PDB file of C-alpha atoms in Angstrom:
ATOM      1  CA  MET A   1       2.566  24.846 -25.320  1.00  0.00           C
ATOM      2  CA  TYR A   2      -1.041  24.339 -24.295  1.00  0.00           C
ATOM      3  CA  HIS A   3      -2.250  25.106 -20.806  1.00  0.00           C
ATOM      4  CA  PHE A   4      -5.017  23.012 -19.301  1.00  0.00           C
ATOM      5  CA  PRO A   5      -6.769  23.366 -15.955  1.00  0.00           C
ATOM      6  CA  ARG A   6      -6.166  20.453 -13.596  1.00  0.00           C
ATOM      7  CA  PHE A   7      -9.803  20.168 -12.593  1.00  0.00           C
ATOM      8  CA  TYR A   8     -13.038  21.653 -13.828  1.00  0.00           C
ATOM      9  CA  SER A   9     -14.303  24.355 -11.527  1.00  0.00           C
ATOM     10  CA  SER A  10     -17.611  23.560  -9.888  1.00  0.00           C
ATOM     11  CA  LEU A  11     -18.631  27.178 -10.521  1.00  0.00           C
ATOM     12  CA  ALA A  12     -18.097  26.999 -14.275  1.00  0.00           C
ATOM     13  CA  THR A  13     -21.222  27.556 -16.322  1.00  0.00           C
ATOM     14  CA  THR A  14     -22.672  24.974 -18.673  1.00  0.00           C
ATOM     15  CA  SER A  15     -21.905  27.102 -21.716  1.00  0.00           C
ATOM     16  CA  GLU A  16     -18.255  27.422 -20.704  1.00  0.00           C
ATOM     17  CA  ARG A  17     -17.967  23.650 -20.354  1.00  0.00           C
ATOM     18  CA  CYS A  18     -19.563  23.107 -23.750  1.00  0.00           C
ATOM     19  CA  ILE A  19     -17.127  25.509 -25.389  1.00  0.00           C
ATOM     20  CA  HIS A  20     -14.207  23.801 -23.652  1.00  0.00           C
ATOM     21  CA  SER A  21     -15.447  20.330 -24.658  1.00  0.00           C
ATOM     22  CA  ARG A  22     -15.471  21.410 -28.289  1.00  0.00           C
ATOM     23  CA  THR A  23     -11.794  22.249 -27.981  1.00  0.00           C
ATOM     24  CA  TRP A  24     -10.350  19.237 -26.182  1.00  0.00           C
ATOM     25  CA  GLU A  25     -11.587  15.836 -25.099  1.00  0.00           C
ATOM     26  CA  ILE A  26     -10.537  14.938 -21.565  1.00  0.00           C
ATOM     27  CA  PHE A  27      -9.379  11.417 -20.689  1.00  0.00           C
ATOM     28  CA  ALA A  28      -8.393   9.929 -17.348  1.00  0.00           C
ATOM     29  CA  SER A  29      -5.794   7.165 -17.382  1.00  0.00           C
ATOM     30  CA  VAL A  30      -4.752   4.997 -14.443  1.00  0.00           C
ATOM     31  CA  ALA A  31      -1.347   3.360 -14.096  1.00  0.00           C
ATOM     32  CA  LEU A  32      -2.309   0.328 -12.019  1.00  0.00           C
ATOM     33  CA  PHE A  33       0.718  -1.169 -10.266  1.00  0.00           C
ATOM     34  CA  ARG A  34       1.255  -4.467  -8.575  1.00  0.00           C
ATOM     35  CA  PRO A  35       4.084  -3.683  -6.136  1.00  0.00           C
ATOM     36  CA  PRO A  36       6.865  -6.211  -5.466  1.00  0.00           C
ATOM     37  CA  ILE A  37       5.719  -9.076  -3.256  1.00  0.00           C
ATOM     38  CA  ILE A  38       9.214  -9.819  -1.962  1.00  0.00           C
ATOM     39  CA  ALA A  39      12.173  -7.511  -1.521  1.00  0.00           C
ATOM     40  CA  PRO A  40      14.148  -7.095  -4.754  1.00  0.00           C
ATOM     41  CA  ARG A  41      17.777  -8.119  -4.975  1.00  0.00           C
ATOM     42  CA  MET A  42      20.192  -5.680  -3.372  1.00  0.00           C
ATOM     43  CA  ASN A  43      22.412  -3.620  -5.622  1.00  0.00           C
ATOM     44  CA  GLU A  44      26.136  -3.159  -5.007  1.00  0.00           C
ATOM     45  CA  ILE A  45      25.754  -0.181  -2.667  1.00  0.00           C
ATOM     46  CA  GLU A  46      23.043  -1.920  -0.636  1.00  0.00           C
ATOM     47  CA  GLN A  47      25.169  -5.064  -0.311  1.00  0.00           C
ATOM     48  CA  ARG A  48      28.150  -3.074   0.931  1.00  0.00           C
ATOM     49  CA  TYR A  49      25.995  -1.234   3.456  1.00  0.00           C
ATOM     50  CA  HIS A  50      24.400  -4.517   4.562  1.00  0.00           C
ATOM     51  CA  SER A  51      27.819  -6.105   5.138  1.00  0.00           C
ATOM     52  CA  LEU A  52      28.997  -3.038   7.044  1.00  0.00           C
ATOM     53  CA  MET A  53      25.968  -3.078   9.345  1.00  0.00           C
ATOM     54  CA  LEU A  54      26.345  -6.820   9.983  1.00  0.00           C
ATOM     55  CA  GLN A  55      29.983  -6.311  10.930  1.00  0.00           C
ATOM     56  CA  LYS A  56      29.086  -3.401  13.214  1.00  0.00           C
ATOM     57  CA  GLU A  57      26.318  -5.423  14.853  1.00  0.00           C
ATOM     58  CA  LEU A  58      28.715  -8.321  15.383  1.00  0.00           C
ATOM     59  CA  GLU A  59      31.327  -6.096  17.006  1.00  0.00           C
ATOM     60  CA  ASP A  60      28.834  -4.359  19.317  1.00  0.00           C
ATOM     61  CA  SER A  61      26.885  -7.455  20.367  1.00  0.00           C
ATOM     62  CA  LEU A  62      27.462  -9.910  23.229  1.00  0.00           C
ATOM     63  CA  ARG A  63      28.218 -13.565  22.620  1.00  0.00           C
ATOM     64  CA  CYS A  64      25.283 -15.958  22.755  1.00  0.00           C
ATOM     65  CA  ASP A  65      25.278 -19.314  24.585  1.00  0.00           C
ATOM     66  CA  PHE A  66      26.147 -21.224  21.428  1.00  0.00           C
ATOM     67  CA  GLU A  67      29.167 -18.998  20.722  1.00  0.00           C
ATOM     68  CA  LEU A  68      30.332 -19.442  24.328  1.00  0.00           C
ATOM     69  CA  ARG A  69      29.936 -23.174  23.854  1.00  0.00           C
ATOM     70  CA  GLN A  70      32.090 -23.011  20.711  1.00  0.00           C
ATOM     71  CA  LEU A  71      34.827 -21.171  22.617  1.00  0.00           C
ATOM     72  CA  ARG A  72      34.624 -23.724  25.442  1.00  0.00           C
ATOM     73  CA  ASP A  73      34.945 -26.643  22.995  1.00  0.00           C
ATOM     74  CA  GLU A  74      37.892 -24.969  21.309  1.00  0.00           C
ATOM     75  CA  ARG A  75      39.622 -24.445  24.663  1.00  0.00           C
ATOM     76  CA  LEU A  76      39.042 -28.039  25.810  1.00  0.00           C
ATOM     77  CA  LEU A  77      40.289 -29.481  22.513  1.00  0.00           C
ATOM     78  CA  LYS A  78      43.464 -27.420  22.793  1.00  0.00           C
ATOM     79  CA  GLU A  79      44.010 -28.651  26.355  1.00  0.00           C
ATOM     80  CA  LYS A  80      43.457 -32.255  25.260  1.00  0.00           C
ATOM     81  CA  GLU A  81      45.884 -31.868  22.356  1.00  0.00           C
ATOM     82  CA  LYS A  82      48.441 -30.252  24.657  1.00  0.00           C
ATOM     83  CA  LEU A  83      48.258 -33.161  27.135  1.00  0.00           C
ATOM     84  CA  LYS A  84      48.550 -35.642  24.290  1.00  0.00           C
ATOM     85  CA  MET A  85      51.640 -33.933  22.878  1.00  0.00           C
ATOM     86  CA  SER A  86      53.312 -33.699  26.290  1.00  0.00           C
ATOM     87  CA  GLY A  87      52.814 -37.418  26.969  1.00  0.00           C
ATOM     88  CA  GLU A  88      51.425 -36.768  30.413  1.00  0.00           C
ATOM     89  CA  GLY A  89      48.490 -38.846  31.494  1.00  0.00           C
ATOM     90  CA  GLY A  90      46.485 -35.974  32.840  1.00  0.00           C
ATOM     91  CA  ILE A  91      42.723 -35.789  32.743  1.00  0.00           C
ATOM     92  CA  ILE A  92      40.752 -32.773  31.588  1.00  0.00           C
ATOM     93  CA  LYS A  93      38.593 -31.394  34.360  1.00  0.00           C
ATOM     94  CA  GLU A  94      35.575 -30.797  32.091  1.00  0.00           C
ATOM     95  CA  GLU A  95      33.866 -33.227  29.737  1.00  0.00           C
ATOM     96  CA  ILE A  96      33.763 -32.293  26.084  1.00  0.00           C
ATOM     97  CA  GLY A  97      30.559 -34.122  25.118  1.00  0.00           C
ATOM     98  CA  ILE A  98      28.945 -33.388  21.736  1.00  0.00           C
ATOM     99  CA  LEU A  99      30.863 -30.637  20.013  1.00  0.00           C
ATOM    100  CA  ALA A 100      29.081 -27.461  18.985  1.00  0.00           C
ATOM    101  CA  SER A 101      30.530 -27.858  15.482  1.00  0.00           C
ATOM    102  CA  VAL A 102      28.751 -31.226  15.141  1.00  0.00           C
ATOM    103  CA  ASP A 103      25.405 -29.694  16.105  1.00  0.00           C
ATOM    104  CA  GLU A 104      26.028 -26.799  13.722  1.00  0.00           C
ATOM    105  CA  GLU A 105      26.740 -29.180  10.839  1.00  0.00           C
ATOM    106  CA  ASN A 106      23.545 -31.150  11.546  1.00  0.00           C
ATOM    107  CA  TRP A 107      21.496 -27.953  11.704  1.00  0.00           C
ATOM    108  CA  GLN A 108      22.915 -26.765   8.376  1.00  0.00           C
ATOM    109  CA  LYS A 109      22.012 -30.082   6.735  1.00  0.00           C
ATOM    110  CA  GLU A 110      18.469 -29.852   8.104  1.00  0.00           C
ATOM    111  CA  ALA A 111      18.158 -26.241   6.939  1.00  0.00           C
ATOM    112  CA  SER A 112      19.316 -27.195   3.430  1.00  0.00           C
ATOM    113  CA  ARG A 113      16.769 -30.008   3.331  1.00  0.00           C
ATOM    114  CA  ILE A 114      13.931 -27.667   4.338  1.00  0.00           C
ATOM    115  CA  ARG A 115      15.008 -25.038   1.777  1.00  0.00           C
ATOM    116  CA  ASP A 116      15.040 -27.608  -1.012  1.00  0.00           C
ATOM    117  CA  GLU A 117      11.748 -29.141   0.084  1.00  0.00           C
ATOM    118  CA  LEU A 118       9.865 -25.828   0.384  1.00  0.00           C
ATOM    119  CA  SER A 119      11.818 -24.002  -2.386  1.00  0.00           C
ATOM    120  CA  ILE A 120      12.765 -21.226   0.027  1.00  0.00           C
ATOM    121  CA  GLY A 121      14.709 -18.516  -1.783  1.00  0.00           C
ATOM    122  CA  ASN A 122      13.978 -20.033  -5.191  1.00  0.00           C
ATOM    123  CA  ILE A 123      11.889 -17.589  -7.252  1.00  0.00           C
ATOM    124  CA  SER A 124      12.462 -19.318 -10.588  1.00  0.00           C
ATOM    125  CA  MET A 125       8.916 -20.722 -10.464  1.00  0.00           C
ATOM    126  CA  PHE A 126       7.589 -17.146 -10.501  1.00  0.00           C
ATOM    127  CA  GLU A 127       9.689 -16.082 -13.482  1.00  0.00           C
ATOM    128  CA  ASN A 128       7.210 -17.515 -15.968  1.00  0.00           C
ATOM    129  CA  ASP A 129       6.204 -16.063 -19.307  1.00  0.00           C
ATOM    130  CA  ASP A 130       2.517 -15.737 -18.439  1.00  0.00           C
ATOM    131  CA  ASP A 131       2.226 -11.962 -18.706  1.00  0.00           C
ATOM    132  CA  LYS A 132      -1.424 -12.127 -17.623  1.00  0.00           C
ATOM    133  CA  SER A 133      -0.521 -13.464 -14.182  1.00  0.00           C
ATOM    134  CA  LEU A 134      -0.138 -11.269 -11.120  1.00  0.00           C
ATOM    135  CA  MET A 135       2.266 -13.828  -9.641  1.00  0.00           C
ATOM    136  CA  ARG A 136       5.111 -13.252 -12.096  1.00  0.00           C
ATOM    137  CA  LYS A 137       8.281 -11.273 -11.407  1.00  0.00           C
ATOM    138  CA  ILE A 138       7.421 -11.099  -7.712  1.00  0.00           C
ATOM    139  CA  ASP A 139      10.575  -9.104  -6.947  1.00  0.00           C
ATOM    140  CA  GLU A 140       9.696  -6.318  -9.417  1.00  0.00           C
ATOM    141  CA  SER A 141       6.891  -3.832  -9.941  1.00  0.00           C
ATOM    142  CA  LEU A 142       4.352  -4.655 -12.648  1.00  0.00           C
ATOM    143  CA  VAL A 143       2.039  -2.230 -14.423  1.00  0.00           C
ATOM    144  CA  PHE A 144      -1.238  -3.041 -16.174  1.00  0.00           C
ATOM    145  CA  ILE A 145      -1.391  -2.215 -19.910  1.00  0.00           C
ATOM    146  CA  THR A 146      -4.244  -2.862 -22.314  1.00  0.00           C
ATOM    147  CA  CYS A 147      -5.405  -2.891 -25.913  1.00  0.00           C
ATOM    148  CA  GLN A 148      -8.827  -1.235 -25.805  1.00  0.00           C
ATOM    149  CA  LYS A 149     -11.812  -1.431 -28.133  1.00  0.00           C
ATOM    150  CA  PHE A 150     -13.233   2.036 -27.350  1.00  0.00           C
ATOM    151  CA  GLY A 151     -16.769   0.801 -27.965  1.00  0.00           C
ATOM    152  CA  ARG A 152     -16.120  -0.381 -31.517  1.00  0.00           C
ATOM    153  CA  GLU A 153     -17.391  -3.753 -32.741  1.00  0.00           C
ATOM    154  CA  ASP A 154     -15.461  -4.007 -36.008  1.00  0.00           C
ATOM    155  CA  GLY A 155     -12.516  -5.890 -34.493  1.00  0.00           C
ATOM    156  CA  TYR A 156     -10.570  -2.718 -33.744  1.00  0.00           C
ATOM    157  CA  ARG A 157      -7.948  -2.824 -31.002  1.00  0.00           C
ATOM    158  CA  SER A 158      -5.765   0.047 -29.931  1.00  0.00           C
ATOM    159  CA  GLN A 159      -2.040   0.007 -29.405  1.00  0.00           C
ATOM    160  CA  TRP A 160      -0.702  -1.053 -26.025  1.00  0.00           C
ATOM    161  CA  MET A 161      -1.426   1.717 -23.562  1.00  0.00           C
ATOM    162  CA  LEU A 162      -2.346   2.455 -19.981  1.00  0.00           C
ATOM    163  CA  PRO A 163      -6.099   1.981 -19.471  1.00  0.00           C
ATOM    164  CA  GLN A 164      -7.945   5.214 -20.127  1.00  0.00           C
ATOM    165  CA  LEU A 165     -11.541   6.405 -20.274  1.00  0.00           C
ATOM    166  CA  ARG A 166     -13.203   9.560 -21.531  1.00  0.00           C
ATOM    167  CA  ASN A 167     -14.193  11.982 -18.805  1.00  0.00           C
ATOM    168  CA  ILE A 168     -17.954  12.378 -18.395  1.00  0.00           C
ATOM    169  CA  PRO A 169     -19.137  16.015 -18.285  1.00  0.00           C
ATOM    170  CA  GLY A 170     -19.585  17.057 -14.676  1.00  0.00           C
ATOM    171  CA  GLU A 171     -17.275  14.325 -13.383  1.00  0.00           C
ATOM    172  CA  SER A 172     -14.079  15.324 -11.607  1.00  0.00           C
ATOM    173  CA  LEU A 173     -10.803  13.795 -12.684  1.00  0.00           C
ATOM    174  CA  LYS A 174     -10.173  12.365  -9.237  1.00  0.00           C
ATOM    175  CA  GLN A 175     -12.990   9.897  -9.971  1.00  0.00           C
ATOM    176  CA  ALA A 176     -10.662   8.161 -12.422  1.00  0.00           C
ATOM    177  CA  LYS A 177     -11.074   4.870 -10.542  1.00  0.00           C
ATOM    178  CA  ARG A 178     -14.282   4.442 -12.541  1.00  0.00           C
ATOM    179  CA  CYS A 179     -11.905   3.532 -15.355  1.00  0.00           C
ATOM    180  CA  LEU A 180     -10.884   0.403 -13.435  1.00  0.00           C
ATOM    181  CA  LYS A 181     -14.441  -0.512 -12.459  1.00  0.00           C
ATOM    182  CA  ASP A 182     -15.469  -0.601 -16.117  1.00  0.00           C
ATOM    183  CA  PHE A 183     -12.508  -2.764 -17.134  1.00  0.00           C
ATOM    184  CA  PHE A 184     -12.740  -5.469 -14.445  1.00  0.00           C
ATOM    185  CA  LEU A 185     -15.667  -7.791 -13.788  1.00  0.00           C
ATOM    186  CA  ASP A 186     -14.531  -8.534 -10.242  1.00  0.00           C
ATOM    187  CA  ARG A 187     -14.358  -6.061  -7.418  1.00  0.00           C
ATOM    188  CA  ILE A 188     -10.787  -4.843  -7.407  1.00  0.00           C
ATOM    189  CA  HIS A 189      -9.028  -3.550  -4.302  1.00  0.00           C
ATOM    190  CA  VAL A 190      -7.100  -0.436  -5.272  1.00  0.00           C
ATOM    191  CA  GLU A 191      -5.277   2.252  -3.318  1.00  0.00           C
ATOM    192  CA  GLY A 192      -4.916   5.541  -5.160  1.00  0.00           C
ATOM    193  CA  LEU A 193      -1.573   7.254  -4.748  1.00  0.00           C
ATOM    194  CA  SER A 194      -2.950  10.779  -5.058  1.00  0.00           C
ATOM    195  CA  ASN A 195      -5.978  12.741  -6.215  1.00  0.00           C
ATOM    196  CA  ALA A 196      -3.714  14.779  -8.479  1.00  0.00           C
ATOM    197  CA  PRO A 197      -2.337  13.429 -11.776  1.00  0.00           C
ATOM    198  CA  PHE A 198       1.382  12.728 -11.978  1.00  0.00           C
ATOM    199  CA  SER A 199       1.591  13.625 -15.674  1.00  0.00           C
ATOM    200  CA  VAL A 200      -0.372  15.054 -18.610  1.00  0.00           C
ATOM    201  CA  PHE A 201      -0.178  14.202 -22.306  1.00  0.00           C
ATOM    202  CA  SER A 202      -1.959  15.912 -25.204  1.00  0.00           C
ATOM    203  CA  TYR A 203      -2.194  15.188 -28.907  1.00  0.00           C
ATOM    204  CA  LEU A 204      -4.128  16.511 -31.910  1.00  0.00           C
ATOM    205  CA  TYR A 205      -6.696  14.502 -33.846  1.00  0.00           C
ATOM    206  CA  PRO A 206      -5.990  14.038 -37.556  1.00  0.00           C
ATOM    207  CA  ALA A 207      -8.665  15.475 -39.849  1.00  0.00           C
ATOM    208  CA  LYS A 208      -9.861  12.013 -40.951  1.00  0.00           C
ATOM    209  CA  LEU A 209     -10.209  10.882 -37.353  1.00  0.00           C
ATOM    210  CA  ARG A 210     -12.289  13.950 -36.483  1.00  0.00           C
ATOM    211  CA  GLN A 211     -14.589  13.183 -39.408  1.00  0.00           C
ATOM    212  CA  ARG A 212     -14.968   9.541 -38.407  1.00  0.00           C
ATOM    213  CA  LEU A 213     -15.602  10.410 -34.760  1.00  0.00           C
ATOM    214  CA  ARG A 214     -17.868  13.290 -35.790  1.00  0.00           C
ATOM    215  CA  THR A 215     -16.333  15.462 -33.145  1.00  0.00           C
ATOM    216  CA  ARG A 216     -15.526  19.145 -33.060  1.00  0.00           C
ATOM    217  CA  SER A 217     -12.683  18.577 -30.614  1.00  0.00           C
ATOM    218  CA  LYS A 218      -9.262  19.238 -32.051  1.00  0.00           C
ATOM    219  CA  GLY A 219      -7.478  16.773 -29.795  1.00  0.00           C
ATOM    220  CA  ALA A 220      -7.338  14.898 -26.517  1.00  0.00           C
ATOM    221  CA  VAL A 221      -5.737  15.549 -23.162  1.00  0.00           C
ATOM    222  CA  ILE A 222      -4.870  12.539 -20.983  1.00  0.00           C
ATOM    223  CA  PHE A 223      -4.367  12.957 -17.243  1.00  0.00           C
ATOM    224  CA  PHE A 224      -2.387  10.095 -15.701  1.00  0.00           C
ATOM    225  CA  PHE A 225      -2.992   8.833 -12.163  1.00  0.00           C
ATOM    226  CA  LYS A 226      -1.245   6.147 -10.124  1.00  0.00           C
ATOM    227  CA  ALA A 227      -2.875   3.364  -8.139  1.00  0.00           C
ATOM    228  CA  PHE A 228      -1.721   0.169  -6.442  1.00  0.00           C
ATOM    229  CA  CYS A 229      -3.424  -3.206  -6.699  1.00  0.00           C
ATOM    230  CA  THR A 230      -3.488  -4.648  -3.183  1.00  0.00           C
ATOM    231  CA  THR A 231      -4.494  -8.182  -4.151  1.00  0.00           C
ATOM    232  CA  CYS A 232      -2.791 -10.938  -6.133  1.00  0.00           C
ATOM    233  CA  VAL A 233      -5.979 -12.885  -6.866  1.00  0.00           C
ATOM    234  CA  PRO A 234      -6.549 -13.467 -10.617  1.00  0.00           C
ATOM    235  CA  LEU A 235      -8.819 -10.767 -12.034  1.00  0.00           C
ATOM    236  CA  ARG A 236     -11.466 -11.220 -14.716  1.00  0.00           C
ATOM    237  CA  ILE A 237     -11.350  -8.685 -17.526  1.00  0.00           C
ATOM    238  CA  ASN A 238     -14.334  -7.060 -19.217  1.00  0.00           C
ATOM    239  CA  LYS A 239     -13.810  -8.289 -22.779  1.00  0.00           C
ATOM    240  CA  GLU A 240     -16.337  -5.792 -24.124  1.00  0.00           C
ATOM    241  CA  GLU A 241     -13.930  -2.995 -23.260  1.00  0.00           C
ATOM    242  CA  ILE A 242     -10.518  -4.683 -23.441  1.00  0.00           C
ATOM    243  CA  ALA A 243      -9.195  -6.721 -26.365  1.00  0.00           C
ATOM    244  CA  ASP A 244      -5.982  -7.794 -24.616  1.00  0.00           C
ATOM    245  CA  TYR A 245      -3.990  -7.012 -21.482  1.00  0.00           C
ATOM    246  CA  LYS A 246      -0.628  -7.623 -19.822  1.00  0.00           C
ATOM    247  CA  TRP A 247       1.181  -7.134 -16.525  1.00  0.00           C
ATOM    248  CA  VAL A 248       4.628  -5.896 -17.525  1.00  0.00           C
ATOM    249  CA  THR A 249       7.881  -4.691 -15.977  1.00  0.00           C
ATOM    250  CA  ALA A 250       9.589  -1.392 -16.791  1.00  0.00           C
ATOM    251  CA  GLU A 251      11.658  -2.887 -19.623  1.00  0.00           C
ATOM    252  CA  GLU A 252       8.665  -4.759 -21.051  1.00  0.00           C
ATOM    253  CA  PHE A 253       6.576  -1.589 -20.841  1.00  0.00           C
ATOM    254  CA  VAL A 254       8.913   0.291 -23.183  1.00  0.00           C
ATOM    255  CA  ALA A 255       9.212  -2.721 -25.508  1.00  0.00           C
ATOM    256  CA  ASN A 256       5.424  -2.922 -25.933  1.00  0.00           C
ATOM    257  CA  MET A 257       4.756   0.787 -26.336  1.00  0.00           C
ATOM    258  CA  LYS A 258       4.614   1.835 -29.994  1.00  0.00           C
ATOM    259  CA  HIS A 259       3.438   5.361 -29.301  1.00  0.00           C
ATOM    260  CA  THR A 260       5.281   8.534 -30.119  1.00  0.00           C
ATOM    261  CA  LYS A 261       8.290   9.448 -28.031  1.00  0.00           C
ATOM    262  CA  SER A 262       6.317  12.250 -26.379  1.00  0.00           C
ATOM    263  CA  TYR A 263       3.893   9.693 -24.880  1.00  0.00           C
ATOM    264  CA  ILE A 264       6.775   7.708 -23.366  1.00  0.00           C
ATOM    265  CA  THR A 265       8.419  10.928 -22.148  1.00  0.00           C
ATOM    266  CA  ALA A 266       5.187  11.946 -20.400  1.00  0.00           C
ATOM    267  CA  LEU A 267       5.438   8.691 -18.432  1.00  0.00           C
ATOM    268  CA  SER A 268       9.122   9.111 -17.543  1.00  0.00           C
ATOM    269  CA  THR A 269       8.298   9.154 -13.806  1.00  0.00           C
ATOM    270  CA  LEU A 270       6.159   6.028 -13.987  1.00  0.00           C
ATOM    271  CA  PHE A 271       8.857   3.777 -12.475  1.00  0.00           C
ATOM    272  CA  PRO A 272      10.698   5.699  -9.698  1.00  0.00           C
ATOM    273  CA  PRO A 273      13.707   3.300  -9.372  1.00  0.00           C
ATOM    274  CA  TYR A 274      14.369   3.698 -13.096  1.00  0.00           C
ATOM    275  CA  ILE A 275      15.702   6.584 -15.164  1.00  0.00           C
ATOM    276  CA  MET A 276      14.279   7.438 -18.564  1.00  0.00           C
ATOM    277  CA  THR A 277      16.952   7.313 -21.286  1.00  0.00           C
ATOM    278  CA  LYS A 278      16.829   7.310 -25.066  1.00  0.00           C
ATOM    279  CA  ASP A 279      16.860   3.495 -24.930  1.00  0.00           C
ATOM    280  CA  GLY A 280      13.934   3.318 -22.492  1.00  0.00           C
ATOM    281  CA  PHE A 281      13.813   2.762 -18.726  1.00  0.00           C
ATOM    282  CA  GLN A 282      17.109   1.773 -17.119  1.00  0.00           C
ATOM    283  CA  SER A 283      17.890   1.191 -13.460  1.00  0.00           C
ATOM    284  CA  GLU A 284      19.803   3.864 -11.568  1.00  0.00           C
ATOM    285  CA  GLU A 285      22.646   1.501 -10.677  1.00  0.00           C
ATOM    286  CA  THR A 286      23.489   1.082 -14.384  1.00  0.00           C
ATOM    287  CA  VAL A 287      22.856   4.654 -15.529  1.00  0.00           C
ATOM    288  CA  LEU A 288      24.556   6.661 -12.772  1.00  0.00           C
ATOM    289  CA  PRO A 289      27.997   4.949 -13.035  1.00  0.00           C
ATOM    290  CA  GLN A 290      27.938   5.585 -16.789  1.00  0.00           C
ATOM    291  CA  LYS A 291      27.171   9.256 -16.191  1.00  0.00           C
ATOM    292  CA  ARG A 292      30.020   9.511 -13.681  1.00  0.00           C
ATOM    293  CA  LYS A 293      32.447   7.962 -16.174  1.00  0.00           C
ATOM    294  CA  MET A 294      31.304  10.368 -18.884  1.00  0.00           C
ATOM    295  CA  SER A 295      31.666  13.377 -16.593  1.00  0.00           C
ATOM    296  CA  LEU A 296      35.142  12.248 -15.491  1.00  0.00           C
ATOM    297  CA  SER A 297      36.233  11.724 -19.086  1.00  0.00           C
ATOM    298  CA  LYS A 298      35.020  15.223 -19.959  1.00  0.00           C
ATOM    299  CA  VAL A 299      36.934  16.699 -17.020  1.00  0.00           C
ATOM    300  CA  ASN A 300      40.116  14.845 -17.986  1.00  0.00           C
ATOM    301  CA  HIS A 301      39.727  15.917 -21.602  1.00  0.00           C
ATOM    302  CA  LYS A 302      39.295  19.557 -20.587  1.00  0.00           C
ATOM    303  CA  SER A 303      42.286  19.419 -18.257  1.00  0.00           C
ATOM    304  CA  LEU A 304      44.482  17.960 -20.992  1.00  0.00           C
ATOM    305  CA  ARG A 305      43.324  20.595 -23.411  1.00  0.00           C
ATOM    306  CA  THR A 306      43.927  23.362 -20.872  1.00  0.00           C
ATOM    307  CA  TYR A 307      47.498  22.390 -20.067  1.00  0.00           C
ATOM    308  CA  LYS A 308      48.466  21.506 -23.608  1.00  0.00           C
ATOM    309  CA  VAL A 309      51.500  23.550 -24.723  1.00  0.00           C
TER     310      VAL A 309
END
């Protein structure tokens, strides 16, 4: 295990920094998120809780004028039917008029027409395959990944990764937003989640890479930060720094990453609603029931083995 300081001390001498820079190269990487624009679909537990709260609200609430009108119409229709069955020529004291059920049916037809006309509740138009658009998968979180050039002009492009930039000597890691300023041509509105990194990843340089880079550093340390993109306006990319880019979901993130398993493991807390498994990111609602079944099967197996004669 290697131990790295979170931030350079402002009291460190120049010689100490030079010695440290010969050992490791420091990179700052930003996981830029576009949060969900609309509320995601409710899972099974949320649906059950929602139904329970609606039922509780219905039981504790008072009847509105329309519900009282429905009860009145129901009572008058029963009285009319009773008089008709008895054969008596009585007259109902109150007039029925337009039934509440008729108004309700007309309102439902009008509501259906408006939904179809304005595509309310239909998010299929946002489920496109344009992975460079901020307006895709509006009910899920998207993260920005890139293929970087790292200043090379020989057609080189890195693997898919979170955008990262080498730390300038004397610059604190909390100034990692400079990474985003260099990658976008437009002014981007970003809210940083914290000044502290949420994860750290380190790797050693191969001997050939050290010779090509002409560096005395034996490896790199990447500090990961989180930030949220607060705009959905299309952003222009600096093509001198970035060869390609995507806005991807949790599942697409794992599918595009071709790094070592340790890199993916370092980013296991990147998507909070998801749990990192050997197959990638999976939602809690699919992983937790499987774990419960496995634990129950183990308990049953142990109990059978214990009481076996």
